[in-house]
Every structure is written in C-alpha cells, then in structure tokens.
CSV table of C-alpha atoms in Angstrom, one decimal:
chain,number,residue,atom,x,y,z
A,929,UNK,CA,0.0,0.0,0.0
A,930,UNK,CA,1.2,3.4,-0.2
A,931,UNK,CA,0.4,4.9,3.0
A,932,UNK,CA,-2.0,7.8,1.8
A,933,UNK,CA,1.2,9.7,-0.5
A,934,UNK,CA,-0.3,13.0,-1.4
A,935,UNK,CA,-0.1,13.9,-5.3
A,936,UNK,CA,-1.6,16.4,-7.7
A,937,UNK,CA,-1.3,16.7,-11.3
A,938,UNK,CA,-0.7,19.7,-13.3
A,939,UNK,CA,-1.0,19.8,-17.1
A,940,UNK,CA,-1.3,22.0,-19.7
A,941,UNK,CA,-4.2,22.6,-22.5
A,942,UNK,CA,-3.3,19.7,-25.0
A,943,UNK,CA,-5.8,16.8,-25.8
A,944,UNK,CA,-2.9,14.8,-25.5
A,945,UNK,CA,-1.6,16.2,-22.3
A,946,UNK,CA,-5.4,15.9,-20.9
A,947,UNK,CA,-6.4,12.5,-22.1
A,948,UNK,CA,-3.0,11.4,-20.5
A,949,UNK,CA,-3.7,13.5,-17.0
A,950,UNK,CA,-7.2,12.1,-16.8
A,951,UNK,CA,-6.0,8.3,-17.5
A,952,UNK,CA,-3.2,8.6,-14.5
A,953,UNK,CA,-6.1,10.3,-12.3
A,954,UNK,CA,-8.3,7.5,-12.3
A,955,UNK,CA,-5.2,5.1,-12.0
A,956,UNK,CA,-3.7,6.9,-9.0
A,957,UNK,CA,-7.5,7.1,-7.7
A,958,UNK,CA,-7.9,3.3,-7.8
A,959,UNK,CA,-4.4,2.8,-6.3
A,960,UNK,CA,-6.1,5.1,-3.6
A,961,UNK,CA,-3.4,8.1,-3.4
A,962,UNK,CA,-4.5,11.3,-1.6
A,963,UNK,CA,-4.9,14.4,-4.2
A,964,UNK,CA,-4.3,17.1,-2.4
A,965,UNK,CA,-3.9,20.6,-3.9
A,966,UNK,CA,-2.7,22.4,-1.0
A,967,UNK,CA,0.2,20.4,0.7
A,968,UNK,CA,1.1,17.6,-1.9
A,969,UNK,CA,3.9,15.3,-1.3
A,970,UNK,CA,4.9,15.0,-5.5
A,971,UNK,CA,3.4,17.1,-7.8
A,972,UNK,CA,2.7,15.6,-11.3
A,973,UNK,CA,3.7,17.2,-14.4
A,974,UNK,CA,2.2,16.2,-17.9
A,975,UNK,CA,2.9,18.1,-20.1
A,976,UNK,CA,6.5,19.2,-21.2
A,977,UNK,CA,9.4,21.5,-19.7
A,978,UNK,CA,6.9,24.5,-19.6
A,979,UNK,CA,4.4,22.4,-18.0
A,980,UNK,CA,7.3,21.6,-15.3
A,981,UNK,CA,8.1,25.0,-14.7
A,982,UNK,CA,4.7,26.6,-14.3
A,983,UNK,CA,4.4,23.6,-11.8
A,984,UNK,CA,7.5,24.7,-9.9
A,985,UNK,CA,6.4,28.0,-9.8
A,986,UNK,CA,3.0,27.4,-8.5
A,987,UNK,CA,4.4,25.7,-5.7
A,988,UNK,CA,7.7,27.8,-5.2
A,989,UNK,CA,7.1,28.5,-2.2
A,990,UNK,CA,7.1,24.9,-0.8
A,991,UNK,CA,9.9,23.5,-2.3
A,992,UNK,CA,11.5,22.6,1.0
A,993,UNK,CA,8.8,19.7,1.3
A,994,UNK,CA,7.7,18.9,-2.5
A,995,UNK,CA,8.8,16.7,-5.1
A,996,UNK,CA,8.2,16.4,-9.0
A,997,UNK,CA,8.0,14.0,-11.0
A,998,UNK,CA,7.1,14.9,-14.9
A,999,UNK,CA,5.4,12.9,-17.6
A,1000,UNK,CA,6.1,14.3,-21.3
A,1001,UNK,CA,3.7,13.9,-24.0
A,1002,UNK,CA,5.8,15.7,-26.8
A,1003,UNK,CA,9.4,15.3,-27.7
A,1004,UNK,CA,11.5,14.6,-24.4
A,1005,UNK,CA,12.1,16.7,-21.8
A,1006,UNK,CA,14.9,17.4,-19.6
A,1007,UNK,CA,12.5,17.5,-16.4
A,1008,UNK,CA,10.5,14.6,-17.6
A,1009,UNK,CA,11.6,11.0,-17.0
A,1010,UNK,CA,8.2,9.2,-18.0
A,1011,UNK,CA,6.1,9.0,-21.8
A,1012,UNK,CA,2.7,8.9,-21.8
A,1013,UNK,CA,2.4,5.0,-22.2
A,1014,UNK,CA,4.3,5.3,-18.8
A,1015,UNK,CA,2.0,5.5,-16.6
A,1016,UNK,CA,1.4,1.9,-15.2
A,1017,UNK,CA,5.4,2.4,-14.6
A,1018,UNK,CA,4.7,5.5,-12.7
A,1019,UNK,CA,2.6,4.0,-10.6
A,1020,UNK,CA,4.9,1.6,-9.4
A,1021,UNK,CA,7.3,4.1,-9.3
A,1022,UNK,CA,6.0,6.0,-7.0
A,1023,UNK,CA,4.9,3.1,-4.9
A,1024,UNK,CA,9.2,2.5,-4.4
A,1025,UNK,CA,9.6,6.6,-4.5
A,1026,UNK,CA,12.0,7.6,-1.7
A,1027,UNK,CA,12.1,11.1,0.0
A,1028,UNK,CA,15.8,10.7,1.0
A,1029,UNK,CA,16.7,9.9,-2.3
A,1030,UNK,CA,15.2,12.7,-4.1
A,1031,UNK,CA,17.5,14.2,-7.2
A,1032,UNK,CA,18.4,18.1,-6.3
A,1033,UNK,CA,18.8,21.0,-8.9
A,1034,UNK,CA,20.2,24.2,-7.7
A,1035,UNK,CA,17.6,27.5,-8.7
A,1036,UNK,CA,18.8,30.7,-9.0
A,1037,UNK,CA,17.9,33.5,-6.1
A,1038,UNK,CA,16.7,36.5,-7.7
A,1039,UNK,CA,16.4,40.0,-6.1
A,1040,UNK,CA,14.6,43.0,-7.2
A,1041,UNK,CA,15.2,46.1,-6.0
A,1042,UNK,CA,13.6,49.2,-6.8
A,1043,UNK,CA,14.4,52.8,-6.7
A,1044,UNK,CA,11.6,53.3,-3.9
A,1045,UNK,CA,13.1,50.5,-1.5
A,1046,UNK,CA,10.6,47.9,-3.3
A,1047,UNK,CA,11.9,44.6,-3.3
A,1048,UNK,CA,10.7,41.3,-5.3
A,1049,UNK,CA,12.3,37.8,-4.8
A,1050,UNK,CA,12.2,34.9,-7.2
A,1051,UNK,CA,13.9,31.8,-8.0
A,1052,UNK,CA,14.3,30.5,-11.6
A,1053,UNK,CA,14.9,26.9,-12.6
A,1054,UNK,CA,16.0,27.8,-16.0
A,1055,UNK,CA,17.1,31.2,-16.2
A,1056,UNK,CA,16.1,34.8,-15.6
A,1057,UNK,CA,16.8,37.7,-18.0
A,1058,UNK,CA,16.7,41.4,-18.4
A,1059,UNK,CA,16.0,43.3,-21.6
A,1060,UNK,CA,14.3,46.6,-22.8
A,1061,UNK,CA,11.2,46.7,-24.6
A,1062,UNK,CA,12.0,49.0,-27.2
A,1063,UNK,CA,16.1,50.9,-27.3
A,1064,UNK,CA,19.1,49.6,-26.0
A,1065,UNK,CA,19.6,48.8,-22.6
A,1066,UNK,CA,22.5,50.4,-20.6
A,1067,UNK,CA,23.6,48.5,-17.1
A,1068,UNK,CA,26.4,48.1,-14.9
A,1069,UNK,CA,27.2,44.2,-14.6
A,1070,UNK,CA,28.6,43.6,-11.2
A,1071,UNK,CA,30.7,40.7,-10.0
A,1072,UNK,CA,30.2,40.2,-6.4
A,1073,UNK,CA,31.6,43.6,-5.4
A,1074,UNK,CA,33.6,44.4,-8.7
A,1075,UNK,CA,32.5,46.7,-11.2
A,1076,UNK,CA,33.0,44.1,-14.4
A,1077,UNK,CA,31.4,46.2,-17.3
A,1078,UNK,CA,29.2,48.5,-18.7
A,1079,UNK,CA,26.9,46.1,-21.2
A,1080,UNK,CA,25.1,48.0,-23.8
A,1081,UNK,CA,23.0,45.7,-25.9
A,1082,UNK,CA,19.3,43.5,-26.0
A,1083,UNK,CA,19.7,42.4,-22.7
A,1084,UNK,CA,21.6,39.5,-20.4
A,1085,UNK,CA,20.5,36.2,-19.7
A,1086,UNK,CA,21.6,34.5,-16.1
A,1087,UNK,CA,20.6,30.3,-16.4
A,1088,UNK,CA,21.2,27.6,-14.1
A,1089,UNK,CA,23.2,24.4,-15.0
A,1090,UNK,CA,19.7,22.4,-15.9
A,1091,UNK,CA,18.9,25.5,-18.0
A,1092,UNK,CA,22.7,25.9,-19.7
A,1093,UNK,CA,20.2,23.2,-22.0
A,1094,UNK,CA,17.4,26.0,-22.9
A,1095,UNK,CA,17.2,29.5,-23.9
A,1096,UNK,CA,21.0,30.5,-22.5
A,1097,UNK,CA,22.3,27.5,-25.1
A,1098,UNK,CA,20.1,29.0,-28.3
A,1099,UNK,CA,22.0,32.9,-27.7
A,1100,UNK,CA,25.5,31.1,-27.9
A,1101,UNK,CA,25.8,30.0,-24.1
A,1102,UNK,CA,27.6,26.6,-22.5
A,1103,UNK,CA,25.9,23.5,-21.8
A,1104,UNK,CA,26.9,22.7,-18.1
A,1105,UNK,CA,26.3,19.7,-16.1
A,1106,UNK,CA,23.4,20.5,-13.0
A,1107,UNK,CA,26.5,19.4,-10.2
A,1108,UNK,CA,28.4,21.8,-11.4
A,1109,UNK,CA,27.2,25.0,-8.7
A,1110,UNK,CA,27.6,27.3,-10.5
A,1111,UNK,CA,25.6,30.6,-12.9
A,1112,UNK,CA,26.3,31.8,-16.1
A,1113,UNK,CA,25.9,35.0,-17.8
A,1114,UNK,CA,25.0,35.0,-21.5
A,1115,UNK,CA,24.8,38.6,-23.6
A,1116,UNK,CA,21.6,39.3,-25.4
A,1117,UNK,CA,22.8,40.9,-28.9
A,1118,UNK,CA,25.4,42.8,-27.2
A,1119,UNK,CA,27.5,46.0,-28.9
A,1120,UNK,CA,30.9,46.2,-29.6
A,1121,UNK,CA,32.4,48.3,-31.8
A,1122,UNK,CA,35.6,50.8,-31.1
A,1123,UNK,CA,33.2,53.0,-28.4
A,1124,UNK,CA,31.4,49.8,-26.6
A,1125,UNK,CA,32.9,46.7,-25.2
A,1126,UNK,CA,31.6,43.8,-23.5
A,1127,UNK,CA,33.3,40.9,-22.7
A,1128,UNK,CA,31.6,39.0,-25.8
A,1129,UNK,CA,31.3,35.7,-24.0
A,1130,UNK,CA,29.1,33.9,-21.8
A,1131,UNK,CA,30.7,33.5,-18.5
A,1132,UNK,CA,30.4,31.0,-16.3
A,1133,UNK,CA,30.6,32.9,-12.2
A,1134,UNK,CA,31.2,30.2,-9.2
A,1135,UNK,CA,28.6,29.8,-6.4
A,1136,UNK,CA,30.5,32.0,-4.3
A,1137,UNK,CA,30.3,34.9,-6.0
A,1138,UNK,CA,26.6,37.2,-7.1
A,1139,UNK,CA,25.8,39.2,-9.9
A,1140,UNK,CA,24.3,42.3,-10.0
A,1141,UNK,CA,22.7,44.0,-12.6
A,1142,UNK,CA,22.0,48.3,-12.2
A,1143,UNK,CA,20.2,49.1,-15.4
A,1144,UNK,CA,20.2,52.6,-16.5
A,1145,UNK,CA,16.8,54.9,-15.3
A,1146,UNK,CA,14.7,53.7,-17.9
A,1147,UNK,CA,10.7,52.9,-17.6
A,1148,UNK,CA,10.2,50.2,-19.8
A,1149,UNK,CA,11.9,46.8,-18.3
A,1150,UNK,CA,11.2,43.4,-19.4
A,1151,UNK,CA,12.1,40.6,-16.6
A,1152,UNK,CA,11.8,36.8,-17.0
A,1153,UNK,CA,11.2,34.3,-14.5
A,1154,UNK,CA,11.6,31.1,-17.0
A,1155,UNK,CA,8.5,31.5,-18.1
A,1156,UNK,CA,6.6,34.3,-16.3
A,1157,UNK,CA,7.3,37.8,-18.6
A,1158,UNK,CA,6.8,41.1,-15.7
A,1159,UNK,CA,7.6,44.9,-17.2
A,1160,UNK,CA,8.9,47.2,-14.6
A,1161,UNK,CA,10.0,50.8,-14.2
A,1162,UNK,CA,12.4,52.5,-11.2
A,1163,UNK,CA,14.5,49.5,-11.4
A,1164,UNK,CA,17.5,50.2,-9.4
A,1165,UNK,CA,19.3,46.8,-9.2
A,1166,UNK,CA,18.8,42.9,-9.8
A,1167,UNK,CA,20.9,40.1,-7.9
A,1168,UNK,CA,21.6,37.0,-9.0
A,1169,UNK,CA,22.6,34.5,-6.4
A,1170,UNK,CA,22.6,30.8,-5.8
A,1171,UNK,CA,21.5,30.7,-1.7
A,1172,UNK,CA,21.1,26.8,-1.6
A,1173,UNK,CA,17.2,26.4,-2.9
A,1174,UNK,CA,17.2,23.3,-5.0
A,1175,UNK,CA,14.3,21.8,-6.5
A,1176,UNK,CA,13.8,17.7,-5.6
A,1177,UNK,CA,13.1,15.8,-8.5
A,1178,UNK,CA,11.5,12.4,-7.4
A,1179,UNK,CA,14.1,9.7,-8.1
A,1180,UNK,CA,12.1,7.4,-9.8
A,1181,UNK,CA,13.5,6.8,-13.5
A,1182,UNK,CA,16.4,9.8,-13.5
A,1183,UNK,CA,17.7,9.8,-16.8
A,1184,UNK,CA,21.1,10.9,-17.0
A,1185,UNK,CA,22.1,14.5,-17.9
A,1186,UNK,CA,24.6,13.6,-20.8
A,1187,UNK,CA,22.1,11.2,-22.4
A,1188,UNK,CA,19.2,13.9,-21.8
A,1189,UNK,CA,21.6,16.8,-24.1
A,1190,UNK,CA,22.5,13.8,-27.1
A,1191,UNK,CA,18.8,12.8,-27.3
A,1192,UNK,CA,17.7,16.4,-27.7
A,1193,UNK,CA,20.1,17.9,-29.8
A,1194,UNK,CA,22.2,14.9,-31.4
A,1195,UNK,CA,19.9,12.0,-31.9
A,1196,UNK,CA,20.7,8.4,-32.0
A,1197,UNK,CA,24.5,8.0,-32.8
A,1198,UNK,CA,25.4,5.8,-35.5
C-alpha cells in the first residue's frame, strides 16, 4: 500500500496532455493516493518543460517539502523522465519513491530592487533575463563587489546548469552539467564596436560569487522568471545568487544528464 502519499497533477491545455492526465487520475485514484492541492507530497507534471516550470512556480514556495516527477507527452524533456504510455510504470514508481533519495537541482535566487526601496524575490529553474522593450539597454554588470562592465545591448541572460540546455544554449551560451554549482551570464545581442565593449562571452561565475545587474533609469523593463514575462520601471538593481534552494526531483527513472543533451540535440549515434 502506499500509506496515503499526497499527489496532484498539473498539465497544460493539449488533448494529448489531458487525455493522458485524466488516465493517470483514475489510475492513482484506484491505487487510492490522496490528491491534495494544498500540501502535496509530489506534484505531477504532464505536459513538457513549460508544464514543469509553471508547476515549480506554483508551488515555489514549498519547495522545502515537494517533489516532481514529470510525464512528457511531446518530444522529451529534460525535467520529464516518463512518456505517456508510462504510466502503469509510474505507478509503481511511486509506490518505491523515496524522499531521502530525491535528485536536487540548484535554482537561481533573484532580487529585485527598486528605486523606492521595493523589493521582489524569485527563484528560476531555467534562467532569468533582463531586456528593454524598445532601445538599448544600458547597465552596470557587477561581479560580487567588482564593477566588471558596462553592457550596452538587447539584454543579459543568467541560467542555471539544468537551463545551460534552454534559452542560454540557443543565444550562444555553455551547456553545463546540474553538479556543477555554478551561474552563467549569457549577452543578449550585445554592442561592440571601437566605443562599446563587453566581454563578448558567456561567463560561467562560481557559487561564491553574485551578480548584480544596475540598469540605467529607464521605464520600460522586461524581466523573466523562465516563463513568467513582468515589465517594470524605477529598477535600481537585480541580484543573482545561488543561496542553496534546489528543486527535488522524485528519483524514480532519472535519466542521465549527458544522455538527456545527445537525445535532444544529437539524436541516436550511429
């Protein structure tokens, strides 16, 4: 038996997607797991990656006591472990899941601050990014407590390891491996020419170490949480720092991180 485990499922608007959540409803049902909403042990994701992350962020602020587990119904994921034609296997997996053996990703801690003394925090799971809506942005890039340069361009992009794999790799940036603690820093369309210089490079910056971005006194900011799209004004500065949040992935059918990138972007080798 499985001792009442508390699940829900989240999943997105799909026919696929929603056939597939309704079929491992009634199976979980009969197996006689708790659904509960509100304090779940493992959330459900069916779906794909986006699915995942709009799951993480609905319950980002329990992340200390939940785990994920993620059932793709597209192409594969790199949060999803399970198909659709899974889910007899998920069941069982589950049955076996243990807490203490949960698979950990690090998220990115990110501070707003605004020029009134406002303050937002987020964490990402796949990266953050700053850009204008319409000219240039202008901001001082800060490592830790060293001024590092002046970036004038489309805007920056600051990923974790597990999202080295999605937007950060399509502007030019480095896949890196999720045990590798660590941030990088990828340049949005940057300008340099024999009046502007940027470094030109994504940069990988240790877990020691934050990032702060001071744009210049604009009023028309575009900030990403993976997914989530906010536009700001009176933005005095952003800080990226890893302060040990990790998401748990429920170790149930982990597929390896080097087999996740060949499968998505190189195929079967001959």
């Amino acid at each position: 038996m499985n001792f009442g485990k508390k699940v829900w499922l989240i999943g997105n608007s799909s026919e696929k997607s929603k056939k597939t959540l309704n079929k491992l409803s009634k199976i979980l049902k009969a197996e006689h797991f708790v659904f509960d909403d509100i304090n779940p042990e493992i959330v459900i994701s069916v779906g794909g990656d986006g699915t995942l992350l709009r799951a993480m962020h609905m319950y980002e602020y329990q992340l200390d006591r939940v785990r994920f587990l993620g059932v793709h119904t597209g192409h594969l994921g790199f949060y999803t472990d399970f198909t659709d034609e899974d889910l007899f296997e998920v069941v069982e997996a589950l049955y076996d899941e243990n807490p203490a053996q949960a698979i950990h990703y690090p998220l990115i801690r990110v501070q707003v601050s605004f020029t009134d003394g406002y303050q937002i925090v987020r964490h990402v799971l796949n990266e953050a990014t700053i850009r204008r809506a319409s000219k240039t942005m202008v901001g001082d890039v800060r490592i830790s407590d060293y001024l590092f340069e002046r970036f004038r361009g489309d805007g920056l992009s600051i990923s974790t390891p597990t999202g080295s794999t999605a937007y950060n790799k399509s502007i030019g940036g480095a896949v890196v491996h999720p045990r590798v603690r660590a941030m990088q820093v990828a340049e949005i369309a940057s300008l340099n020419n024999v009046v502007y210089r940027t470094l030109g490079s994504p940069m990988i910056v240790a877990e020691k170490d934050t990032i702060t971005v001071c744009p210049a006194p604009e009023d028309d900011y575009s900030l990403t949480f993976d997914q989530l799209t906010f536009e700001y004004k009176n933005i005095k500065s952003i800080e990226f720092s890893l302060d040990g949040t990790t998401i748990s992935f429920a170790n149930c059918a982990h597929t390896p991180f080097w087999e996740r990138v060949s499968k998505s972007f190189i195929g079967e080798v001959e």
